[in-house]
C-alpha positions as a LaTeX table, in Angstrom:
\begin{tabular}{lrrr}
\hline
Residue & $x$ (\AA) & $y$ (\AA) & $z$ (\AA) \\
\hline
Met1 & 94.99 & 47.08 & 146.04 \\
Thr2 & 93.26 & 50.47 & 144.91 \\
Pro3 & 89.68 & 51.38 & 144.91 \\
Tyr4 & 89.60 & 51.22 & 140.63 \\
Pro5 & 89.86 & 49.18 & 138.60 \\
Glu6 & 93.07 & 48.46 & 136.89 \\
Glu7 & 94.13 & 50.35 & 133.32 \\
Pro8 & 92.68 & 50.09 & 130.29 \\
Trp9 & 89.83 & 50.24 & 131.35 \\
His10 & 87.36 & 47.82 & 129.23 \\
Leu11 & 83.44 & 50.11 & 129.42 \\
Ala12 & 80.27 & 49.97 & 127.41 \\
Gly13 & 76.94 & 51.36 & 127.12 \\
Gln14 & 75.01 & 54.53 & 126.30 \\
Met15 & 76.51 & 57.72 & 125.46 \\
Tyr16 & 73.51 & 60.55 & 125.06 \\
Leu17 & 75.81 & 63.92 & 123.29 \\
Ser18 & 75.04 & 67.55 & 122.70 \\
Leu19 & 77.08 & 70.21 & 121.34 \\
Trp20 & 76.83 & 73.32 & 121.47 \\
Leu21 & 78.86 & 76.45 & 119.50 \\
Val22 & 78.84 & 79.08 & 121.73 \\
Pro23 & 80.02 & 82.45 & 122.13 \\
Ala24 & 84.24 & 82.65 & 123.20 \\
Arg25 & 83.52 & 84.56 & 125.89 \\
Glu26 & 80.43 & 82.09 & 128.10 \\
Leu27 & 83.41 & 78.79 & 127.83 \\
Pro28 & 84.10 & 77.30 & 130.67 \\
Pro29 & 88.08 & 77.98 & 131.04 \\
Val30 & 89.94 & 75.42 & 129.85 \\
Ala31 & 93.55 & 74.20 & 131.57 \\
Asp32 & 96.89 & 75.72 & 131.39 \\
Gly33 & 98.62 & 75.26 & 127.86 \\
Thr34 & 95.05 & 74.81 & 125.70 \\
Arg35 & 93.71 & 77.06 & 125.21 \\
Pro36 & 89.74 & 76.76 & 122.90 \\
Val37 & 88.89 & 76.49 & 119.42 \\
Thr38 & 87.02 & 79.17 & 118.35 \\
Val39 & 85.78 & 79.77 & 114.97 \\
Ala40 & 83.52 & 83.50 & 114.07 \\
Gly41 & 84.17 & 83.92 & 118.24 \\
Arg42 & 82.92 & 81.03 & 118.58 \\
Gly43 & 83.72 & 78.25 & 120.63 \\
Ala44 & 82.13 & 74.01 & 120.33 \\
Val45 & 81.50 & 72.88 & 123.91 \\
Gly46 & 79.46 & 68.77 & 124.56 \\
Ala47 & 77.76 & 68.28 & 127.40 \\
Ala48 & 77.19 & 64.28 & 127.34 \\
Trp49 & 75.33 & 61.76 & 129.44 \\
Val50 & 76.57 & 58.16 & 130.02 \\
Val51 & 75.30 & 55.36 & 131.09 \\
Tyr52 & 77.92 & 52.33 & 131.22 \\
Glu53 & 76.27 & 49.51 & 132.03 \\
Asn54 & 76.56 & 45.27 & 130.73 \\
Asp55 & 80.06 & 44.36 & 129.62 \\
Ser56 & 82.07 & 47.22 & 131.34 \\
Val57 & 84.56 & 46.40 & 133.90 \\
Leu58 & 82.34 & 49.80 & 136.40 \\
His59 & 79.17 & 50.16 & 135.85 \\
Tyr60 & 78.48 & 53.48 & 137.00 \\
Asn61 & 76.30 & 56.77 & 136.17 \\
Glu62 & 78.73 & 59.91 & 134.02 \\
Leu63 & 77.62 & 63.57 & 132.69 \\
Leu64 & 80.27 & 65.73 & 131.59 \\
Arg65 & 80.87 & 68.82 & 129.28 \\
Ala66 & 84.16 & 70.00 & 127.47 \\
Val67 & 85.39 & 72.08 & 124.98 \\
Leu68 & 87.59 & 71.46 & 121.93 \\
Val69 & 90.72 & 72.73 & 122.45 \\
Arg70 & 93.79 & 72.97 & 120.63 \\
Asp71 & 97.18 & 71.81 & 122.72 \\
Gly72 & 100.15 & 73.87 & 121.10 \\
Arg73 & 98.89 & 72.53 & 116.95 \\
Arg74 & 97.22 & 69.06 & 118.19 \\
Pro75 & 93.36 & 69.73 & 118.31 \\
Arg76 & 91.59 & 67.90 & 121.98 \\
Val77 & 88.85 & 67.41 & 124.11 \\
Cys78 & 89.29 & 69.12 & 126.85 \\
Val79 & 87.22 & 68.17 & 130.06 \\
Thr80 & 85.36 & 71.28 & 132.52 \\
Asp81 & 83.38 & 69.27 & 134.25 \\
Ile82 & 82.67 & 65.88 & 134.71 \\
Trp83 & 80.66 & 63.81 & 137.70 \\
Val84 & 79.94 & 60.33 & 138.57 \\
Asp85 & 78.45 & 58.25 & 141.09 \\
Ser86 & 80.91 & 55.59 & 141.34 \\
Ala87 & 83.79 & 56.09 & 143.92 \\
Ala88 & 85.55 & 53.71 & 141.93 \\
Ser89 & 85.26 & 56.02 & 138.58 \\
Met90 & 86.06 & 59.15 & 140.98 \\
Ala91 & 89.35 & 57.43 & 141.97 \\
Gly92 & 90.33 & 56.02 & 138.72 \\
Gly93 & 89.77 & 58.94 & 136.88 \\
Arg94 & 91.35 & 61.01 & 139.12 \\
Glu95 & 94.41 & 58.90 & 139.61 \\
Leu96 & 95.16 & 56.89 & 136.42 \\
Trp97 & 93.83 & 59.75 & 134.06 \\
Gly98 & 94.21 & 63.49 & 136.17 \\
Ile99 & 90.11 & 63.75 & 135.04 \\
Pro100 & 88.23 & 66.03 & 137.85 \\
Lys101 & 85.59 & 63.62 & 138.06 \\
Glu102 & 83.24 & 64.36 & 141.26 \\
Met103 & 80.83 & 62.99 & 142.95 \\
Ala104 & 76.97 & 62.77 & 142.36 \\
Asp105 & 73.34 & 61.35 & 142.83 \\
Phe106 & 71.04 & 60.92 & 139.87 \\
Asp107 & 68.02 & 60.68 & 139.18 \\
Ile108 & 67.11 & 59.22 & 136.46 \\
Asp109 & 63.80 & 58.92 & 134.96 \\
Arg110 & 65.06 & 57.78 & 131.49 \\
Thr111 & 60.86 & 59.18 & 130.07 \\
Met112 & 62.29 & 62.65 & 131.13 \\
Ala113 & 65.24 & 64.64 & 132.72 \\
Val114 & 68.29 & 63.85 & 134.35 \\
Arg115 & 68.39 & 65.69 & 137.87 \\
Ala116 & 72.17 & 65.56 & 139.16 \\
Lys117 & 72.63 & 66.49 & 142.82 \\
Pro118 & 76.98 & 66.64 & 142.98 \\
Arg119 & 77.84 & 66.00 & 146.22 \\
Arg120 & 79.72 & 68.99 & 147.04 \\
Arg121 & 78.86 & 73.33 & 146.12 \\
Thr122 & 78.95 & 72.40 & 142.79 \\
Arg123 & 75.39 & 72.26 & 140.96 \\
Ala124 & 74.41 & 69.89 & 138.01 \\
Cys125 & 71.73 & 69.53 & 135.64 \\
Trp126 & 70.43 & 68.01 & 132.35 \\
Pro127 & 69.54 & 68.95 & 130.41 \\
Pro128 & 71.81 & 72.09 & 130.45 \\
Arg129 & 69.81 & 75.99 & 130.21 \\
Pro130 & 68.31 & 75.74 & 126.48 \\
Ser131 & 69.05 & 80.19 & 126.19 \\
Asn132 & 73.10 & 79.82 & 128.20 \\
Pro133 & 73.81 & 75.55 & 127.15 \\
Ala134 & 77.50 & 76.16 & 128.36 \\
Ser135 & 76.63 & 77.72 & 131.64 \\
Gly136 & 73.64 & 75.78 & 132.77 \\
Cys137 & 76.03 & 73.29 & 134.34 \\
Arg138 & 78.06 & 75.15 & 135.74 \\
Ala139 & 81.06 & 74.15 & 138.80 \\
Ala140 & 81.69 & 76.49 & 141.32 \\
Gly141 & 85.51 & 76.64 & 139.79 \\
Pro142 & 86.84 & 75.76 & 137.55 \\
Ser143 & 88.09 & 72.77 & 136.55 \\
Pro144 & 91.09 & 72.03 & 134.50 \\
Ile145 & 90.99 & 69.07 & 132.04 \\
Ala146 & 91.93 & 65.31 & 132.05 \\
Ser147 & 95.96 & 65.25 & 132.26 \\
Arg148 & 98.03 & 64.76 & 128.67 \\
Arg149 & 98.92 & 62.14 & 129.54 \\
Pro150 & 97.19 & 59.75 & 126.82 \\
Ser151 & 94.55 & 57.50 & 127.94 \\
Thr152 & 94.04 & 53.61 & 127.52 \\
Ala153 & 90.76 & 53.91 & 128.79 \\
Arg154 & 88.10 & 52.08 & 126.18 \\
\hline
\end{tabular}
Protein backbone atom coordinates (compact mmCIF):
# COMPACT_ATOMS: atom_id res chain seq x y z
CA MET A 1 0.00 0.00 0.00
CA THR A 2 1.30 3.45 -0.89
CA PRO A 3 1.42 6.35 1.58
CA TYR A 4 -0.84 8.37 -0.75
CA PRO A 5 -4.29 7.88 -2.32
CA GLU A 6 -4.73 6.28 -5.74
CA GLU A 7 -5.29 8.61 -8.67
CA PRO A 8 -7.32 10.50 -9.62
CA TRP A 9 -7.07 12.84 -6.63
CA HIS A 10 -10.28 14.76 -6.15
CA LEU A 11 -9.22 18.00 -4.47
CA ALA A 12 -11.24 20.99 -3.35
CA GLY A 13 -10.16 24.17 -1.67
CA GLN A 14 -9.03 27.71 -2.28
CA MET A 15 -6.21 29.03 -4.45
CA TYR A 16 -4.66 32.46 -4.26
CA LEU A 17 -2.71 33.20 -7.43
CA SER A 18 -0.49 36.12 -8.40
CA LEU A 19 1.02 36.59 -11.85
CA TRP A 20 3.98 38.73 -12.87
CA LEU A 21 5.80 39.58 -16.08
CA VAL A 22 9.46 39.12 -15.27
CA PRO A 23 12.55 39.96 -17.35
CA ALA A 24 13.57 36.78 -19.21
CA ARG A 25 17.08 36.82 -17.68
CA GLU A 26 15.51 36.55 -14.19
CA LEU A 27 13.25 33.55 -14.92
CA PRO A 28 13.98 30.39 -12.90
CA PRO A 29 15.38 27.36 -14.75
CA VAL A 30 12.73 25.28 -16.51
CA ALA A 31 12.58 21.61 -17.48
CA ASP A 32 14.69 20.19 -20.26
CA GLY A 33 12.82 20.21 -23.56
CA THR A 34 10.78 23.28 -22.65
CA ARG A 35 11.40 26.99 -23.10
CA PRO A 36 9.81 29.96 -21.37
CA VAL A 37 7.19 31.86 -23.34
CA THR A 38 8.47 35.43 -23.64
CA VAL A 39 6.96 38.57 -25.09
CA ALA A 40 9.02 41.76 -25.36
CA GLY A 41 11.77 40.17 -23.24
CA ARG A 42 9.47 39.13 -20.36
CA GLY A 43 8.08 35.83 -19.18
CA ALA A 44 5.03 35.01 -17.08
CA VAL A 45 5.65 33.72 -13.54
CA GLY A 46 2.90 32.67 -11.20
CA ALA A 47 2.96 32.11 -7.46
CA ALA A 48 0.10 30.25 -5.83
CA TRP A 49 -0.95 29.48 -2.27
CA VAL A 50 -3.45 26.60 -2.14
CA VAL A 51 -5.43 25.27 0.80
CA TYR A 52 -6.95 21.85 0.05
CA GLU A 53 -9.78 21.08 2.44
CA ASN A 54 -13.47 20.20 2.58
CA ASP A 55 -14.19 17.23 0.27
CA SER A 56 -10.56 16.66 -0.75
CA VAL A 57 -9.04 13.20 -0.65
CA LEU A 58 -6.12 14.87 1.21
CA HIS A 59 -6.12 18.01 3.34
CA TYR A 60 -2.93 20.08 3.04
CA ASN A 61 -1.36 23.44 2.20
CA GLU A 62 0.77 24.14 -0.86
CA LEU A 63 2.96 27.00 -2.05
CA LEU A 64 4.31 26.96 -5.59
CA ARG A 65 6.03 28.95 -8.31
CA ALA A 66 5.50 28.21 -12.01
CA VAL A 67 6.57 29.58 -15.38
CA LEU A 68 4.58 29.61 -18.62
CA VAL A 69 6.57 27.49 -21.10
CA ARG A 70 6.30 25.87 -24.51
CA ASP A 71 6.76 22.15 -24.93
CA GLY A 72 7.16 22.02 -28.69
CA ARG A 73 4.22 24.09 -29.91
CA ARG A 74 2.06 23.45 -26.84
CA PRO A 75 1.88 25.93 -23.97
CA ARG A 76 2.33 24.36 -20.55
CA VAL A 77 3.03 25.41 -17.00
CA CYS A 78 6.41 24.41 -15.55
CA VAL A 79 6.33 24.06 -11.77
CA THR A 80 9.80 25.22 -10.72
CA ASP A 81 9.34 25.13 -6.94
CA ILE A 82 6.62 23.61 -4.80
CA TRP A 83 6.26 23.03 -1.06
CA VAL A 84 3.58 21.10 0.85
CA ASP A 85 2.93 20.22 4.48
CA SER A 86 1.74 16.68 3.76
CA ALA A 87 4.06 13.71 3.36
CA ALA A 88 1.34 11.87 1.42
CA SER A 89 0.99 14.78 -1.03
CA MET A 90 4.76 14.99 -1.48
CA ALA A 91 5.13 11.25 -2.11
CA GLY A 92 2.13 11.03 -4.43
CA GLY A 93 3.07 14.16 -6.37
CA ARG A 94 6.57 12.83 -6.98
CA GLU A 95 5.69 9.21 -7.74
CA LEU A 96 2.45 9.65 -9.72
CA TRP A 97 3.19 12.81 -11.70
CA GLY A 98 6.87 13.65 -11.21
CA ILE A 99 6.06 16.93 -9.42
CA PRO A 100 9.15 18.03 -7.41
CA LYS A 101 7.31 18.63 -4.13
CA GLU A 102 9.32 19.42 -1.01
CA MET A 103 8.16 19.40 2.60
CA ALA A 104 7.63 22.66 4.49
CA ASP A 105 6.08 23.83 7.73
CA PHE A 106 3.61 26.67 7.20
CA ASP A 107 2.78 29.26 9.83
CA ILE A 108 -0.55 30.63 8.67
CA ASP A 109 -2.08 33.86 9.88
CA ARG A 110 -4.90 34.59 7.45
CA THR A 111 -4.90 38.26 8.43
CA MET A 112 -1.20 38.72 7.59
CA ALA A 113 1.43 37.02 5.44
CA VAL A 114 2.13 33.31 5.16
CA ARG A 115 5.59 32.13 6.13
CA ALA A 116 6.92 28.80 4.94
CA LYS A 117 9.93 27.07 6.40
CA PRO A 118 11.08 24.28 4.09
CA ARG A 119 12.62 21.33 5.84
CA ARG A 120 15.64 21.22 3.51
CA ARG A 121 18.17 23.81 2.37
CA THR A 122 15.54 25.68 0.39
CA ARG A 123 13.87 28.93 1.35
CA ALA A 124 10.30 29.99 0.75
CA CYS A 125 8.35 33.11 1.60
CA TRP A 126 4.95 34.57 0.80
CA PRO A 127 4.39 37.17 -0.42
CA PRO A 128 7.52 37.26 -2.63
CA ARG A 129 9.73 40.33 -2.49
CA PRO A 130 7.93 42.98 -4.55
CA SER A 131 11.17 44.23 -6.09
CA ASN A 132 11.85 40.83 -7.68
CA PRO A 133 8.90 38.42 -7.42
CA ALA A 134 10.58 35.75 -9.54
CA SER A 135 13.45 35.27 -7.10
CA GLY A 136 11.68 36.00 -3.81
CA CYS A 137 10.99 32.32 -3.15
CA ARG A 138 13.94 30.69 -4.86
CA ALA A 139 15.08 27.19 -4.01
CA ALA A 140 18.74 26.39 -3.48
CA GLY A 141 18.88 24.66 -6.88
CA PRO A 142 16.67 24.22 -9.93
CA SER A 143 13.66 21.97 -9.59
CA PRO A 144 12.57 20.57 -12.95
CA ILE A 145 9.00 20.50 -14.22
CA ALA A 146 6.49 17.89 -13.36
CA SER A 147 6.29 14.89 -15.62
CA ARG A 148 4.76 15.39 -19.03
CA ARG A 149 2.42 12.48 -18.34
CA PRO A 150 -1.17 13.73 -18.50
CA SER A 151 -2.46 14.36 -15.01
CA THR A 152 -5.70 12.82 -13.87
CA ALA A 153 -5.79 14.93 -10.72
CA ARG A 154 -8.80 17.19 -10.47
